[in-house]
Coordinates of C-alpha atoms in Angstrom, one line a residue:
X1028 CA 112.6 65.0 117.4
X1029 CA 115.1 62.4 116.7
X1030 CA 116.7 61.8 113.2
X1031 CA 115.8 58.0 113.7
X1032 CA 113.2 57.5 110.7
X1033 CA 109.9 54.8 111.7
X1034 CA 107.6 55.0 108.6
X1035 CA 107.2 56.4 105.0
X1036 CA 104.2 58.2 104.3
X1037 CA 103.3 60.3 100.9
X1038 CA 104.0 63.9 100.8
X1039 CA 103.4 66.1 97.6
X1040 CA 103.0 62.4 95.3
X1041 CA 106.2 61.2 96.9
X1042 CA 107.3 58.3 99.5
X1043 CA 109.1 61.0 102.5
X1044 CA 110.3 59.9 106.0
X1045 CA 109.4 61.6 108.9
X1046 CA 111.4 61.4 112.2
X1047 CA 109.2 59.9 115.3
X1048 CA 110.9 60.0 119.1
X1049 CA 113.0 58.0 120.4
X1050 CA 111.7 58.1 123.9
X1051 CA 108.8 56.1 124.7
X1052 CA 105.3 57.8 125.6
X1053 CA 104.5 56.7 128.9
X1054 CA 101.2 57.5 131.1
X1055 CA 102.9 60.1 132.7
X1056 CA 103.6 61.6 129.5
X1057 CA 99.8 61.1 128.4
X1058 CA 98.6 62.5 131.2
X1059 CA 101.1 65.6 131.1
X1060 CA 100.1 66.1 127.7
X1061 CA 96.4 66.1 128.8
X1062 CA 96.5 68.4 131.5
X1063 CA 98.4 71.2 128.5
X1064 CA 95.9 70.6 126.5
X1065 CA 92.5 70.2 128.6
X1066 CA 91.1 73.4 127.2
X1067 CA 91.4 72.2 123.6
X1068 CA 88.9 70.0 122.3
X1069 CA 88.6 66.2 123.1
X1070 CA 89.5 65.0 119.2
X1071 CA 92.7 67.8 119.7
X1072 CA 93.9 65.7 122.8
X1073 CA 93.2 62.5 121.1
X1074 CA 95.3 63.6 118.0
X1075 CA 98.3 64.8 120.2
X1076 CA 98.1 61.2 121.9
X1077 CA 98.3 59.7 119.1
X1078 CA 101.0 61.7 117.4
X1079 CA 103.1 61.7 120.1
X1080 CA 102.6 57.6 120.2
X1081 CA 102.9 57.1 117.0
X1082 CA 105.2 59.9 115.0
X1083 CA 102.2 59.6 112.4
X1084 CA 101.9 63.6 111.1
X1085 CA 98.8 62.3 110.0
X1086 CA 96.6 63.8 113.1
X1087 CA 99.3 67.1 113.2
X1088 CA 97.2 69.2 111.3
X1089 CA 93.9 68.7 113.9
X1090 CA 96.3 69.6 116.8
X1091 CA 97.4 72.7 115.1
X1092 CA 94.1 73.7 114.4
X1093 CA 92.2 72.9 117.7
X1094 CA 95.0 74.6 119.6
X1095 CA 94.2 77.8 117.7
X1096 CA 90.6 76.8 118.0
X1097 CA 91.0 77.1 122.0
X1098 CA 92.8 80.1 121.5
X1099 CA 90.5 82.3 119.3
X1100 CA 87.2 84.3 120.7
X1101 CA 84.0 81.8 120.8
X1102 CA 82.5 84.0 117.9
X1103 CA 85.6 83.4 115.5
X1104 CA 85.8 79.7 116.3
X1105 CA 83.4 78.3 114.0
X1106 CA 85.3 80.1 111.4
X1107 CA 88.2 77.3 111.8
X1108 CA 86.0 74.5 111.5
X1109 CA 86.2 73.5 107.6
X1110 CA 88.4 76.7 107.0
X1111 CA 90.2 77.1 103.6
X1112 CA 93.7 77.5 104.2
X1113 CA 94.0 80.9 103.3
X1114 CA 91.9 82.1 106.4
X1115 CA 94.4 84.7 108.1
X1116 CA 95.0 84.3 111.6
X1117 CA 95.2 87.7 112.6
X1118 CA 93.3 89.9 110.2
X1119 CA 90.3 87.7 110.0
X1120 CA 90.3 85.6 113.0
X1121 CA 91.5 89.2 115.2
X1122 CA 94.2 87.1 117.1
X1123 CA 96.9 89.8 118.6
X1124 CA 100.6 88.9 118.9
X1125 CA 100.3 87.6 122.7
X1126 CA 98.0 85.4 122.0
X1127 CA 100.2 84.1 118.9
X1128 CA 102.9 83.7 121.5
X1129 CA 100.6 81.4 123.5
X1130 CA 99.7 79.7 120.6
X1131 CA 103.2 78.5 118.9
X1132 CA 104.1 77.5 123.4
X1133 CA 101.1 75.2 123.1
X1134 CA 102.1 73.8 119.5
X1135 CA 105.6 73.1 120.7
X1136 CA 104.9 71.4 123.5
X1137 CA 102.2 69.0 122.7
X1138 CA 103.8 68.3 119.7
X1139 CA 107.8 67.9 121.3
X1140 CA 109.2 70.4 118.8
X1141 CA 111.4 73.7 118.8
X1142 CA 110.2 76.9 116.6
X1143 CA 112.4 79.6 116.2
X1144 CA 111.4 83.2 115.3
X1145 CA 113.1 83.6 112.5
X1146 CA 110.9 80.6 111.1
X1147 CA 107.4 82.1 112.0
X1148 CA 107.9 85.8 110.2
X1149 CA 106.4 84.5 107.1
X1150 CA 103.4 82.2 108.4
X1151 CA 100.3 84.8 108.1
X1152 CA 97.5 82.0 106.5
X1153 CA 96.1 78.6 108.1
X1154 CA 97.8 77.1 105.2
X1155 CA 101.2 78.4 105.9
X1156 CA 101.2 77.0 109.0
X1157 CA 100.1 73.5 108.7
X1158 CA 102.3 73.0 105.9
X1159 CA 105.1 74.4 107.8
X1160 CA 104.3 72.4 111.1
X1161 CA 103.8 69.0 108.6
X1162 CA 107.2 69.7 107.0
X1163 CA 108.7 70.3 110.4
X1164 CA 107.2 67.1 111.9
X1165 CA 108.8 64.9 108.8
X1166 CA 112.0 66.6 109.2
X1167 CA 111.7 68.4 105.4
X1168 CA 112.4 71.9 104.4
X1169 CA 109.5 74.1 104.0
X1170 CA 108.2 75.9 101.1
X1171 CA 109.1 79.0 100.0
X1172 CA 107.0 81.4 102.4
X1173 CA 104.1 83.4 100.9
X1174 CA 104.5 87.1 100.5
X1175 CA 101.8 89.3 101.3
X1176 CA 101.6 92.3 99.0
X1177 CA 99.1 95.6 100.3
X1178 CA 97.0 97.9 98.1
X1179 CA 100.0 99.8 97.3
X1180 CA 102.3 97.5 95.9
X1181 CA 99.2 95.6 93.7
X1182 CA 98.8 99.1 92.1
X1183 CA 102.7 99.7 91.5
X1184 CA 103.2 96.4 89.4
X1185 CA 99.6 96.0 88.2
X1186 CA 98.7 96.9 84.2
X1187 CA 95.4 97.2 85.6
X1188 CA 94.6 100.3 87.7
X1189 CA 91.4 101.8 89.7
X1190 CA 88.3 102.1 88.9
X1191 CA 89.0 98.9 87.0
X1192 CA 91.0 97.3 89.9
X1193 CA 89.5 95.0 92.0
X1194 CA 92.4 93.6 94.6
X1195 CA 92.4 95.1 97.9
X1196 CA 95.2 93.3 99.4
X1197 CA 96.9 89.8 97.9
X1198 CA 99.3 86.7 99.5
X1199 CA 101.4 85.1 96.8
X1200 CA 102.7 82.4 97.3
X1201 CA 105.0 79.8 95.5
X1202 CA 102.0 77.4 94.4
X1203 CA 98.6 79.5 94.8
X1204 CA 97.4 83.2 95.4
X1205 CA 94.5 84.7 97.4
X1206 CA 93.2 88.0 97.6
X1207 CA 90.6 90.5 99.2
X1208 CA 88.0 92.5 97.8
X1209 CA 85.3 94.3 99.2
X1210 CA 82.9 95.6 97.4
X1211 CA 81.6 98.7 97.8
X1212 CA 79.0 100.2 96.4
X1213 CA 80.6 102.9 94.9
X1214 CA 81.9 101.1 92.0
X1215 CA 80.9 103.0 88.8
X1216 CA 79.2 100.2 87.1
X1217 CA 76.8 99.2 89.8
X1218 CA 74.8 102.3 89.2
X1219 CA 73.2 100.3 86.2
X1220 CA 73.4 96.8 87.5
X1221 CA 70.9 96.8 88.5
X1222 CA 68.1 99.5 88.7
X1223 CA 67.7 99.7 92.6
X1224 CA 69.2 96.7 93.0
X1225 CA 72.8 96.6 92.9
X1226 CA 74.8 93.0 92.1
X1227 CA 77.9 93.0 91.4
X1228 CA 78.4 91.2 87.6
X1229 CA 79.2 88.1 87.7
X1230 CA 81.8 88.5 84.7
X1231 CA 83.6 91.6 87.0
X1232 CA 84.2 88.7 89.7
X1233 CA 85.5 86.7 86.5
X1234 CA 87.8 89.8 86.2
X1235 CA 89.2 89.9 89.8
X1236 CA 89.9 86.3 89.6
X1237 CA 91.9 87.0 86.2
X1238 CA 93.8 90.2 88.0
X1239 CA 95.0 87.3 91.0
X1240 CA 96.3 85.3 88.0
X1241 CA 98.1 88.2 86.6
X1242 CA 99.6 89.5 89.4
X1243 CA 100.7 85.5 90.3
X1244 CA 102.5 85.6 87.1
X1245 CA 104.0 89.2 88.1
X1246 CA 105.0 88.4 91.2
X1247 CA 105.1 84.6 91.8
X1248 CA 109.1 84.0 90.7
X1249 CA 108.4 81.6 88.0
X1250 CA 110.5 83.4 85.2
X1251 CA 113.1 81.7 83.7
X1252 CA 116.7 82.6 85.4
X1253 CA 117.1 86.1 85.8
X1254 CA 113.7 87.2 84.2
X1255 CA 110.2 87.5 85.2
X1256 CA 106.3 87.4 83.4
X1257 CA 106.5 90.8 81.9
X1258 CA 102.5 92.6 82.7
X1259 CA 102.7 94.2 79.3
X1260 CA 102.5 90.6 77.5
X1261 CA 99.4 89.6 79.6
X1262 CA 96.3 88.8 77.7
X1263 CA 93.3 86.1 78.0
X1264 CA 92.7 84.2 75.9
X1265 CA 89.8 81.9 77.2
X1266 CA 88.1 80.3 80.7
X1267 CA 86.1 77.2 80.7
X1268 CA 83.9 75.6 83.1
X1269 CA 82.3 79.0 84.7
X1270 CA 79.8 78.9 87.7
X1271 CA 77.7 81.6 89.6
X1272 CA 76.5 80.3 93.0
X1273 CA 76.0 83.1 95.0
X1274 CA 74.5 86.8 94.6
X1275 CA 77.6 89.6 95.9
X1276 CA 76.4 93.0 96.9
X1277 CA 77.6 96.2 98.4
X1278 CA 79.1 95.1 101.6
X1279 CA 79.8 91.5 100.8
X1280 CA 83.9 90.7 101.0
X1281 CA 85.4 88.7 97.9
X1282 CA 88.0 86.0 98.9
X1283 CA 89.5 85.2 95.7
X1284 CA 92.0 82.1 94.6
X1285 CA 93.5 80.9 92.3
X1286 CA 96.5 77.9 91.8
X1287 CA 98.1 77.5 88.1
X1288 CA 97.0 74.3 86.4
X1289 CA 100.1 74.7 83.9
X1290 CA 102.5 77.1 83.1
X1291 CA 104.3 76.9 80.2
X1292 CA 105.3 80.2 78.3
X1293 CA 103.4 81.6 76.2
X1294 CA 100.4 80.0 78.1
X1295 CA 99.1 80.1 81.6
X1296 CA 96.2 78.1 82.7
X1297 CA 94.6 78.5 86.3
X1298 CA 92.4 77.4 88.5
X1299 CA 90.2 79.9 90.5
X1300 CA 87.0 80.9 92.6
X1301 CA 85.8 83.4 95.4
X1302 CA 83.8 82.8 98.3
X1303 CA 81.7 85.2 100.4
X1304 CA 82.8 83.8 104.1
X1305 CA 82.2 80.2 103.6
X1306 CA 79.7 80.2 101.1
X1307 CA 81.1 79.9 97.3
X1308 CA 80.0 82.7 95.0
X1309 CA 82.1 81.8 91.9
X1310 CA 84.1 79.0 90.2
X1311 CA 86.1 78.9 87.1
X1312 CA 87.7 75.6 86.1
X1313 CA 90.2 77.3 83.5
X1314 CA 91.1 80.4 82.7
X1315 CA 93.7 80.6 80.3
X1316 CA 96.4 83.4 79.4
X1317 CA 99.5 84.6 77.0
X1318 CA 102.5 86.3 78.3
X1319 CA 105.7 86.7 78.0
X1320 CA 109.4 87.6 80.1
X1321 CA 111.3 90.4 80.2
X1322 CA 114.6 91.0 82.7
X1323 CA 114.2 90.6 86.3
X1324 CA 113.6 94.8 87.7
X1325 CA 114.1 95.5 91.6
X1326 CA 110.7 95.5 93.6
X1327 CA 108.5 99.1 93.3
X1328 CA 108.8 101.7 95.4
X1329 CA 105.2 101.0 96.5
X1330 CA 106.7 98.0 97.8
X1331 CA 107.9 99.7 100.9
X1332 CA 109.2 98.7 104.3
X1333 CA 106.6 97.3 107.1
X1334 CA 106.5 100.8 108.9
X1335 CA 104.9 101.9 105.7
X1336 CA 102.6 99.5 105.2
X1337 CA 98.6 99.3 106.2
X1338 CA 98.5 99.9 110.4
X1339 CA 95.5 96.8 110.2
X1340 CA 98.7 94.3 108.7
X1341 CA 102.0 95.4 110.3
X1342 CA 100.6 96.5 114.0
X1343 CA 101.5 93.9 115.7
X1344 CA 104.4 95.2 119.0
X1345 CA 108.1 95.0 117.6
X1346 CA 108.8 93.5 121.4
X1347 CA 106.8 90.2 121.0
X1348 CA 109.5 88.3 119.9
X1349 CA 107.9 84.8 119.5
X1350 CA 104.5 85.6 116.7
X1351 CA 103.3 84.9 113.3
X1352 CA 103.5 88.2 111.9
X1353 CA 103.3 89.7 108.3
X1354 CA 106.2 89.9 106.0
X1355 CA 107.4 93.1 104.9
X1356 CA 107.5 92.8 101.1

């Protein structure tokens, strides 16, 4: 991409330029363009067209998406179409590392731009990606990466601990937080909720959604210099705005989020819901906290290297050198 700049456009509230090309899109470059791209989806080859005419990252985001699209298995591919951005790549949508490596080719050519490996480590969620691909496009850093923390770091910095724990596996990142959490069955309390007919309580998922918040505080970086939220001083205080939509039972896998509304110690207001797939079991509008810092401590033991870490996160072959893999925390 050249450094010439074409056209504003609004990123994040803000007037940002984005670099366009400085060599003219012919019909031979249309028609190369087609050919890569003639197993992807007719709006996917009308979006690259039009990106690569224009330098308008508006239409990035469809390219990104429909080249994944032609990539995944047909069962998974529905799963893309009106995806929320935490939807994981290769845990959920079972893509391996080769096919990762055929993916960023794809992106870089129909979109005339260089990814290097040391950029991609981080990029585990839909999300991640198109935000990194949009900030690449405009010629802007990217956010900080998201962090994905397993089981066995959650439980090392957590106040809260099984049976009362309900985060399987979380991604922090810099702006929101998702986690997994399936249920089941074996949870103590669903032996009386209900008599043959377990359900899982609606205020329990009200309680997983508070534990993301919590461990967001924890482990988001949003203390002051040198300091960070300390999990001893972390207390509710209230949530507004609460709706059940959707009966959960054993089985059924919790996708919980949540994104801070305000934080400003002592208080801690967020945003949060879960879905089951793509249906919405449970939103809160606010649920509000208390805490307080203490100094900055190095990361848990649990926190260990990748080779330690779940074999269904960090499997993917040390040799593929160009993937979207998990982060070691």
């Amino acid at each position: 991409m050249a450094d010439d700049v074409h056209k504003n456009t609004e990123v994040n509230g803000s007037k940002q330029p984005f670099p366009t090309s400085a060599k003219s899109f012919t019909a031979e470059d249309e028609a190369t363009l087609t050919e890569a791209l003639k197993r992807c989806s007719p709006a996917t080859i009308e979006a690259a067209i039009k990106f690569r005419k224009t330098g308008d990252p508006t239409p990035v985001p469809t390219v990104v998406i429909g080249i994944i699209e032609r990539f995944a298995e047909p069962d998974q591919r529905a799963r893309l179409r009106g995806a929320d951005d935490d939807l994981r790549l290769i845990e959920d949508l079972g893509i391996d590392s080769l096919t990762m490596m055929e993916i960023v080719i794809l992106v870089e050519d129909a979109l005339q731009m260089s990814i290097n490996n040391d950029e991609l480590r981080n990029l585990r969620t839909l999300g991640d990606i198109k935000i990194f691909i949009d900030c690449k496009v405009r010629g802007l850093p990217p956010p900080k990466p998201s962090r994905f923390l397993p089981i066995e770091h959650i439980g090392a910095v957590m106040p809260i601990q099984p049976p009362f724990l309900f985060l399987n596996e979380a991604t922090i990142g810099s702006t929101s937080a998702s986690a997994k959490y399936k249920i089941t069955g074996d949870e103590f309390f669903l032996k009386g909720h209900f008599k043959d007919n377990p359900v899982m309580p609606a205020s329990i998922m009200l309680e997983a959604i508070g534990q993301l918040a919590v461990l967001f505080l924890i482990e988001g970086g949003h203390g002051e210099e040198g300091k960070q939220a300390d999990p001893q001083t972390i207390y509710f205080t209230g949530c507004e705005g609460v709706r059940a939509h959707r009966i959960c039972k054993p089985g059924d896998t919790l996708t919980i989020s949540i994104k801070p509304k305000r934080l400003k110690m002592p208080l801690a207001t967020i945003e949060g819901q879960i879905r089951v797939g793509q249906e919405k079991a449970v939103y809160v509008e606010e649920i509000t906290m208390t805490y307080g810092f203490r100094e900055a401590m190095a990361q848990p033991a649990a926190a260990a290297p990748a080779a330690a870490a779940p074999k269904s996160v960090h499997s993917l072959p040390a040799a593929a050198a160009r993937i979207i893999s998990p982060a070691p925390v």
